[in-house]
Coordinates of N, CA and C in Angstrom, one line a residue:
X1 N 8.2 -13.8 -18.6 CA 8.7 -12.7 -17.8 C 9.6 -13.2 -16.7
X2 N 10.9 -12.7 -16.7 CA 11.8 -13.1 -15.7 C 11.5 -12.5 -14.3
X3 N 12.1 -13.1 -13.3 CA 11.8 -12.7 -11.9 C 12.1 -11.2 -11.7
X4 N 13.2 -10.7 -12.2 CA 13.6 -9.3 -12.1 C 12.5 -8.4 -12.7
X5 N 12.1 -8.7 -13.9 CA 11.0 -7.9 -14.5 C 9.7 -7.9 -13.7
X6 N 9.4 -9.1 -13.1 CA 8.2 -9.2 -12.3 C 8.3 -8.3 -11.1
X7 N 9.5 -8.3 -10.4 CA 9.7 -7.5 -9.3 C 9.6 -6.0 -9.6
X8 N 10.1 -5.6 -10.7 CA 10.1 -4.2 -11.2 C 8.6 -3.8 -11.5
X9 N 7.9 -4.7 -12.1 CA 6.5 -4.5 -12.4 C 5.7 -4.2 -11.1
X10 N 5.9 -5.1 -10.1 CA 5.2 -4.9 -8.8 C 5.6 -3.6 -8.2
X11 N 6.9 -3.2 -8.3 CA 7.3 -1.9 -7.7 C 6.6 -0.7 -8.4
X12 N 6.6 -0.8 -9.7 CA 5.9 0.3 -10.5 C 4.4 0.4 -10.1
X13 N 3.8 -0.8 -10.0 CA 2.3 -0.8 -9.6 C 2.1 -0.2 -8.2
X14 N 3.0 -0.5 -7.3 CA 2.9 0.0 -5.9 C 3.1 1.5 -6.0
X15 N 4.1 2.0 -6.8 CA 4.4 3.4 -6.9 C 3.1 4.2 -7.5
X16 N 2.5 3.6 -8.4 CA 1.3 4.2 -9.0 C 0.2 4.2 -8.0
X17 N -0.1 3.2 -7.3 CA -1.1 3.1 -6.3 C -0.9 4.1 -5.1
X18 N 0.4 4.3 -4.8 CA 0.8 5.2 -3.7 C 0.4 6.6 -4.0
X19 N 0.2 6.9 -5.3 CA -0.1 8.3 -5.7 C -1.5 8.7 -5.3
X20 N -2.4 7.7 -4.9 CA -3.8 8.0 -4.6 C -3.9 8.7 -3.2
X21 N -2.9 8.5 -2.4 CA -3.0 9.0 -1.0 C -1.8 10.0 -0.8
X22 N -2.0 11.0 0.0 CA -0.9 11.9 0.3 C 0.2 11.0 1.0
X23 N 1.5 11.3 0.5 CA 2.6 10.5 1.1 C 3.8 11.5 1.1
X24 N 4.7 11.1 2.0 CA 5.9 11.9 2.2 C 6.7 11.8 0.9
X25 N 7.2 12.9 0.4 CA 8.1 12.9 -0.8 C 9.3 12.1 -0.6
X26 N 9.6 11.2 -1.5 CA 10.9 10.5 -1.4 C 11.7 10.5 -2.7
X27 N 12.9 10.2 -2.5 CA 13.9 10.3 -3.6 C 13.6 9.2 -4.7
X28 N 13.1 8.1 -4.3 CA 12.9 7.1 -5.3 C 11.8 7.6 -6.4
X29 N 10.8 8.2 -5.9 CA 9.7 8.6 -6.9 C 10.3 9.7 -7.8
X30 N 11.1 10.6 -7.3 CA 11.6 11.7 -8.0 C 12.9 11.5 -8.8
X31 N 13.8 10.6 -8.2 CA 15.1 10.3 -8.8 C 15.3 8.9 -9.2
X32 N 14.8 8.0 -8.3 CA 15.1 6.6 -8.5 C 14.4 6.0 -9.7
X33 N 13.1 6.3 -9.9 CA 12.3 5.7 -11.0 C 12.8 6.2 -12.3
X34 N 13.2 7.5 -12.5 CA 13.7 7.9 -13.8 C 15.1 7.2 -14.1
X35 N 15.9 7.0 -13.1 CA 17.2 6.3 -13.3 C 17.0 4.9 -13.6
X36 N 16.1 4.2 -12.9 CA 15.8 2.8 -13.1 C 15.2 2.6 -14.6
X37 N 14.4 3.5 -15.0 CA 13.8 3.4 -16.3 C 14.8 3.7 -17.4
X38 N 15.7 4.6 -17.2 CA 16.8 4.8 -18.1 C 17.7 3.5 -18.3
X39 N 18.0 2.9 -17.1 CA 18.8 1.7 -17.2 C 18.1 0.6 -17.9
X40 N 16.8 0.4 -17.6 CA 16.0 -0.7 -18.2 C 15.9 -0.4 -19.7
X41 N 15.7 0.8 -20.1 CA 15.7 1.2 -21.5 C 17.0 0.8 -22.2
X42 N 18.1 1.3 -21.6 CA 19.4 1.2 -22.2 C 19.8 -0.3 -22.3
X43 N 19.5 -1.1 -21.3 CA 20.0 -2.5 -21.3 C 19.1 -3.3 -22.3
X44 N 18.0 -2.9 -22.6 CA 17.1 -3.6 -23.6 C 17.3 -3.2 -25.0
X45 N 18.0 -2.1 -25.3 CA 18.1 -1.6 -26.6 C 18.7 -2.7 -27.6
X46 N 18.1 -2.9 -28.7 CA 18.6 -3.8 -29.7 C 19.9 -3.3 -30.3
X47 N 20.7 -4.2 -30.9 CA 22.0 -3.8 -31.5 C 21.7 -2.8 -32.7
X48 N 20.6 -3.1 -33.4 CA 20.4 -2.2 -34.6 C 19.0 -1.7 -34.5
X49 N 18.9 -0.4 -34.7 CA 17.6 0.3 -34.8 C 17.3 0.8 -36.2
X50 N 16.2 0.3 -36.7 CA 15.8 0.7 -38.1 C 14.9 1.9 -38.0
X51 N 14.6 2.5 -39.1 CA 13.8 3.7 -39.1 C 12.4 3.6 -38.5
X52 N 11.8 2.5 -38.7 CA 10.4 2.2 -38.1 C 10.5 2.2 -36.5
X53 N 11.5 1.5 -36.0 CA 11.7 1.5 -34.6 C 12.0 2.8 -34.0
X54 N 12.8 3.6 -34.7 CA 13.2 5.0 -34.2 C 12.0 5.9 -34.2
X55 N 11.1 5.8 -35.3 CA 9.9 6.5 -35.3 C 9.0 6.1 -34.2
X56 N 8.8 4.8 -33.9 CA 8.0 4.4 -32.8 C 8.6 4.9 -31.5
X57 N 9.9 4.8 -31.3 CA 10.5 5.3 -30.1 C 10.3 6.8 -29.9
X58 N 10.4 7.6 -30.9 CA 10.2 9.0 -30.8 C 8.7 9.3 -30.4
X59 N 7.8 8.5 -31.0 CA 6.4 8.7 -30.7 C 6.1 8.3 -29.2
X60 N 6.7 7.3 -28.7 CA 6.6 6.8 -27.3 C 7.2 7.8 -26.4
X61 N 8.3 8.4 -26.7 CA 9.0 9.4 -25.9 C 8.1 10.6 -25.8
X62 N 7.5 11.0 -26.9 CA 6.6 12.2 -26.9 C 5.4 11.9 -26.0
X63 N 4.8 10.7 -26.2 CA 3.7 10.4 -25.4 C 4.0 10.4 -23.9
X64 N 5.1 9.8 -23.5 CA 5.6 9.7 -22.1 C 5.8 11.1 -21.6
X65 N 6.4 12.0 -22.4 CA 6.7 13.3 -22.0 C 5.5 14.1 -21.7
X66 N 4.5 14.0 -22.6 CA 3.2 14.7 -22.4 C 2.5 14.2 -21.1
X67 N 2.5 12.9 -20.9 CA 1.8 12.3 -19.8 C 2.5 12.7 -18.5
X68 N 3.9 12.7 -18.5 CA 4.6 13.0 -17.3 C 4.4 14.5 -16.9
X69 N 4.4 15.4 -17.9 CA 4.2 16.8 -17.7 C 2.8 17.0 -17.1
X70 N 1.8 16.4 -17.7 CA 0.4 16.5 -17.2 C 0.2 16.0 -15.8
X71 N 0.8 14.8 -15.5 CA 0.7 14.3 -14.2 C 1.3 15.2 -13.1
X72 N 2.5 15.8 -13.5 CA 3.1 16.7 -12.5 C 2.3 18.0 -12.3
X73 N 1.7 18.5 -13.4 CA 0.9 19.7 -13.2 C -0.3 19.4 -12.3
X74 N -0.8 18.2 -12.3 CA -2.0 17.8 -11.5 C -1.6 17.3 -10.1
X75 N -0.3 17.1 -9.8 CA 0.2 16.7 -8.5 C 0.2 17.8 -7.5
X76 N -0.4 17.6 -6.4 CA -0.4 18.6 -5.3 C 0.8 18.3 -4.4
X77 N 1.5 19.4 -4.1 CA 2.7 19.4 -3.2 C 2.4 20.3 -2.0
X78 N 2.6 19.7 -0.8 CA 2.2 20.5 0.4 C 3.0 19.9 1.6
X79 N 2.9 20.7 2.7 CA 3.6 20.2 3.9 C 2.5 19.7 4.9
X80 N 2.8 18.5 5.5 CA 1.9 18.0 6.5 C 2.8 17.5 7.6
X81 N 2.5 18.0 8.8 CA 3.3 17.7 10.0 C 4.8 17.9 9.7
X82 N 5.1 19.1 9.1 CA 6.5 19.5 8.8 C 7.2 18.5 7.8
X83 N 6.5 17.8 7.1 CA 7.1 16.9 6.1 C 6.5 17.2 4.7
X84 N 7.4 17.3 3.7 CA 7.0 17.5 2.3 C 6.2 16.3 1.8
X85 N 5.0 16.6 1.3 CA 4.2 15.5 0.8 C 3.7 15.8 -0.6
X86 N 3.3 14.8 -1.3 CA 2.8 14.9 -2.6 C 1.6 13.9 -2.8
X87 N 0.7 14.3 -3.6 CA -0.4 13.3 -4.0 C -0.8 13.6 -5.4
X88 N -0.7 12.6 -6.2 CA -1.1 12.7 -7.6 C -2.5 12.4 -7.9
X89 N -3.1 11.6 -7.1 CA -4.6 11.3 -7.2 C -4.9 10.6 -8.4
X90 N -6.2 10.7 -8.8 CA -6.7 10.0 -10.0 C -6.1 10.5 -11.3
X91 N -5.7 11.8 -11.4 CA -5.1 12.2 -12.7 C -3.8 11.4 -12.9
X92 N -3.1 11.0 -11.9 CA -1.9 10.3 -12.1 C -2.2 8.9 -12.6
X93 N -3.2 8.3 -12.1 CA -3.7 6.9 -12.6 C -4.2 7.1 -14.1
X94 N -4.9 8.1 -14.3 CA -5.4 8.4 -15.7 C -4.3 8.5 -16.7
X95 N -3.2 9.2 -16.2 CA -2.0 9.4 -17.0 C -1.4 8.0 -17.4
X96 N -1.3 7.1 -16.4 CA -0.8 5.8 -16.7 C -1.7 5.0 -17.7
X97 N -3.0 5.1 -17.5 CA -3.9 4.5 -18.4 C -3.8 5.0 -19.8
X98 N -3.7 6.3 -19.9 CA -3.5 7.0 -21.2 C -2.1 6.5 -21.9
X99 N -1.1 6.4 -21.0 CA 0.2 5.9 -21.6 C 0.1 4.5 -22.1
X100 N -0.6 3.6 -21.4 CA -0.8 2.2 -21.8 C -1.6 2.2 -23.1
X101 N -2.7 2.9 -23.1 CA -3.6 3.0 -24.3 C -2.8 3.5 -25.5
X102 N -2.1 4.6 -25.2 CA -1.3 5.2 -26.3 C -0.3 4.3 -26.8
X103 N 0.3 3.5 -25.9 CA 1.3 2.5 -26.3 C 0.7 1.5 -27.3
X104 N -0.5 1.0 -26.9 CA -1.2 0.1 -27.8 C -1.5 0.7 -29.1
X105 N -2.0 1.9 -29.2 CA -2.3 2.5 -30.4 C -1.1 2.7 -31.3
X106 N 0.0 3.2 -30.7 CA 1.3 3.3 -31.4 C 1.8 2.0 -31.9
X107 N 1.7 1.0 -31.1 CA 2.1 -0.4 -31.5 C 1.3 -0.8 -32.8
X108 N 0.0 -0.6 -32.8 CA -0.8 -0.9 -33.9 C -0.5 -0.1 -35.1
X109 N -0.3 1.2 -34.9 CA -0.1 2.1 -36.1 C 1.2 1.7 -36.8
X110 N 2.3 1.5 -36.0 CA 3.6 1.2 -36.6 C 3.8 -0.3 -37.1
X111 N 2.9 -1.1 -36.6 CA 3.1 -2.6 -36.9 C 1.9 -3.3 -37.4
X112 N 0.9 -2.5 -37.9 CA -0.4 -3.1 -38.3 C -0.2 -4.2 -39.3
X113 N 0.5 -4.0 -40.4 CA 0.7 -5.0 -41.4 C 1.4 -6.2 -40.9
X114 N 2.4 -6.1 -40.1 CA 3.1 -7.2 -39.5 C 2.2 -8.0 -38.6
X115 N 1.4 -7.3 -37.8 CA 0.4 -8.0 -36.9 C -0.6 -8.8 -37.7
X116 N -1.2 -8.2 -38.8 CA -2.2 -8.9 -39.6 C -1.6 -10.1 -40.3
X117 N -0.4 -9.9 -40.9 CA 0.2 -11.1 -41.6 C 0.6 -12.2 -40.6
X118 N 1.1 -11.9 -39.4 CA 1.4 -12.9 -38.5 C 0.2 -13.6 -37.9
X119 N -0.9 -12.8 -37.8 CA -2.2 -13.4 -37.3 C -2.7 -14.4 -38.4
X120 N -2.6 -14.1 -39.6 CA -3.0 -15.0 -40.7 C -2.1 -16.3 -40.8
X121 N -0.8 -16.1 -40.3 CA 0.2 -17.2 -40.4 C -0.1 -18.2 -39.3
X122 N -0.8 -17.8 -38.2 CA -1.0 -18.8 -37.1 C -0.7 -18.2 -35.8
X123 N -1.2 -18.9 -34.7 CA -1.0 -18.4 -33.4 C 0.4 -18.3 -32.9
X124 N 1.3 -19.2 -33.3 CA 2.7 -19.2 -32.8 C 3.4 -18.0 -33.5
X125 N 3.2 -17.8 -34.8 CA 3.8 -16.7 -35.4 C 3.2 -15.3 -34.9
X126 N 1.9 -15.3 -34.6 CA 1.3 -14.1 -34.1 C 1.9 -13.8 -32.7
X127 N 2.0 -14.8 -31.8 CA 2.6 -14.6 -30.5 C 4.0 -14.1 -30.6
X128 N 4.8 -14.7 -31.5 CA 6.2 -14.2 -31.6 C 6.3 -12.8 -32.1
X129 N 5.4 -12.4 -33.0 CA 5.4 -11.1 -33.6 C 5.0 -10.1 -32.5
X130 N 4.0 -10.4 -31.7 CA 3.6 -9.5 -30.6 C 4.7 -9.3 -29.6
X131 N 5.4 -10.4 -29.3 CA 6.5 -10.3 -28.3 C 7.6 -9.5 -28.9
X132 N 7.9 -9.6 -30.2 CA 8.9 -8.8 -30.8 C 8.6 -7.3 -30.8
X133 N 7.4 -6.9 -31.2 CA 7.1 -5.5 -31.3 C 6.7 -4.8 -30.0
X134 N 6.4 -5.6 -29.0 CA 6.1 -5.0 -27.7 C 7.3 -5.1 -26.8
X135 N 8.5 -4.9 -27.3 CA 9.7 -5.1 -26.6 C 9.7 -4.3 -25.3
X136 N 10.3 -4.9 -24.3 CA 10.4 -4.3 -22.9 C 11.0 -2.9 -22.9
X137 N 12.1 -2.7 -23.7 CA 12.8 -1.5 -23.7 C 11.9 -0.3 -24.3
X138 N 11.0 -0.6 -25.2 CA 10.1 0.4 -25.7 C 9.1 0.9 -24.6
X139 N 8.7 -0.1 -23.8 CA 7.8 0.3 -22.7 C 8.5 1.1 -21.7
X140 N 9.7 0.7 -21.4 CA 10.5 1.5 -20.4 C 10.9 2.8 -21.0
X141 N 11.1 3.0 -22.3 CA 11.4 4.3 -22.8 C 10.3 5.3 -22.6
X142 N 9.0 4.8 -22.6 CA 7.9 5.7 -22.3 C 7.9 6.0 -20.9
X143 N 8.1 5.1 -20.0 CA 8.2 5.4 -18.6 C 9.4 6.3 -18.3
X144 N 10.5 6.2 -19.0 CA 11.6 7.1 -18.8 C 11.2 8.5 -19.1
X145 N 10.6 8.7 -20.2 CA 10.2 10.1 -20.6 C 9.2 10.6 -19.6
X146 N 8.2 9.8 -19.2 CA 7.2 10.2 -18.3 C 7.8 10.6 -17.0
X147 N 8.6 9.8 -16.4 CA 9.1 10.0 -15.1 C 10.1 11.2 -15.0
X148 N 10.9 11.3 -16.1 CA 11.8 12.5 -16.2 C 11.0 13.8 -16.2
X149 N 10.0 13.8 -17.1 CA 9.3 15.1 -17.2 C 8.5 15.4 -16.0
X150 N 8.0 14.3 -15.3 CA 7.3 14.5 -14.1 C 8.2 15.1 -13.0
X151 N 9.4 14.6 -12.9 CA 10.3 15.1 -11.9 C 10.8 16.5 -12.2
X152 N 11.1 16.7 -13.5 CA 11.6 18.1 -13.9 C 10.5 19.1 -13.8
X153 N 9.3 18.8 -14.0 CA 8.2 19.7 -13.9 C 7.9 20.1 -12.4
X154 N 7.9 19.0 -11.6 CA 7.8 19.3 -10.1 C 9.0 20.2 -9.7
X155 N 10.2 19.8 -10.1 CA 11.4 20.6 -9.7 C 11.3 22.1 -10.1
X156 N 10.8 22.3 -11.3 CA 10.7 23.7 -11.9 C 9.5 24.4 -11.2
X157 N 8.4 23.8 -10.9 CA 7.3 24.5 -10.4 C 7.1 24.6 -8.9
X158 N 7.9 23.8 -8.2 CA 7.7 23.8 -6.7 C 9.1 23.9 -6.1
X159 N 9.4 25.1 -5.5 CA 10.7 25.3 -4.8 C 11.0 24.3 -3.8
X160 N 9.9 23.8 -3.1 CA 10.2 22.9 -2.0 C 10.6 21.5 -2.6
X161 N 10.2 21.1 -3.8 CA 10.7 19.9 -4.4 C 12.1 20.1 -4.9
X162 N 12.4 21.3 -5.4 CA 13.7 21.7 -5.8 C 14.7 21.5 -4.6
X163 N 14.3 22.1 -3.5 CA 15.2 22.0 -2.3 C 15.3 20.5 -1.9
X164 N 14.2 19.8 -1.9 CA 14.3 18.4 -1.5 C 15.3 17.6 -2.4
X165 N 15.2 17.8 -3.7 CA 16.1 17.1 -4.7 C 17.5 17.5 -4.4
X166 N 17.8 18.8 -4.3 CA 19.1 19.2 -4.0 C 19.7 18.6 -2.7
X167 N 18.9 18.6 -1.7 CA 19.3 18.0 -0.4 C 19.6 16.5 -0.6
X168 N 18.7 15.8 -1.4 CA 18.9 14.4 -1.6 C 20.2 14.1 -2.4
X169 N 20.4 14.9 -3.4 CA 21.7 14.8 -4.2 C 22.9 15.1 -3.4
X170 N 22.8 16.1 -2.6 CA 24.0 16.4 -1.7 C 24.3 15.3 -0.7
X171 N 23.2 14.7 -0.2 CA 23.4 13.5 0.7 C 24.0 12.4 0.0
X172 N 23.7 12.1 -1.2 CA 24.3 11.0 -2.0 C 25.7 11.3 -2.4
X173 N 26.0 12.6 -2.6 CA 27.3 13.1 -3.1 C 28.4 13.0 -2.0
X174 N 27.9 12.9 -0.7 CA 28.9 12.9 0.4 C 29.6 11.6 0.5

């Protein structure tokens, strides 16, 4: 794992943990994370996508979308001391656990025969196969779908989030 990927992993873990306590709404959670995830997905895309990888990608996008929607529905939006706040609580963490577990299940479903044959071929072959099929961009694609649906659902269901996002985008547009 390179230094940049490690830093991003730490940032994502901090963002997840921050959902346990009420916090001031910020642009990174609602806009920055989806943009970062899109960039990480795009930069990691292989030159050629075969049918199996496309099917796995569609499954991961669907999983991420469902988790992001569910997390947003469980997120509480409120004002505290005249500041817009959100708290995802334990459902947000459960969503991430479900996303990771789902990723593992999808990995096994789409690559079971390759995993078994590489396991039989030896540890080095097995390690190389696991690294190949658990590509960074596939993980980020799930985070992309999840964070986009999370932000869009909050945007659609909470006028105060909608106003916050518009204000943030206007501030950036100046």
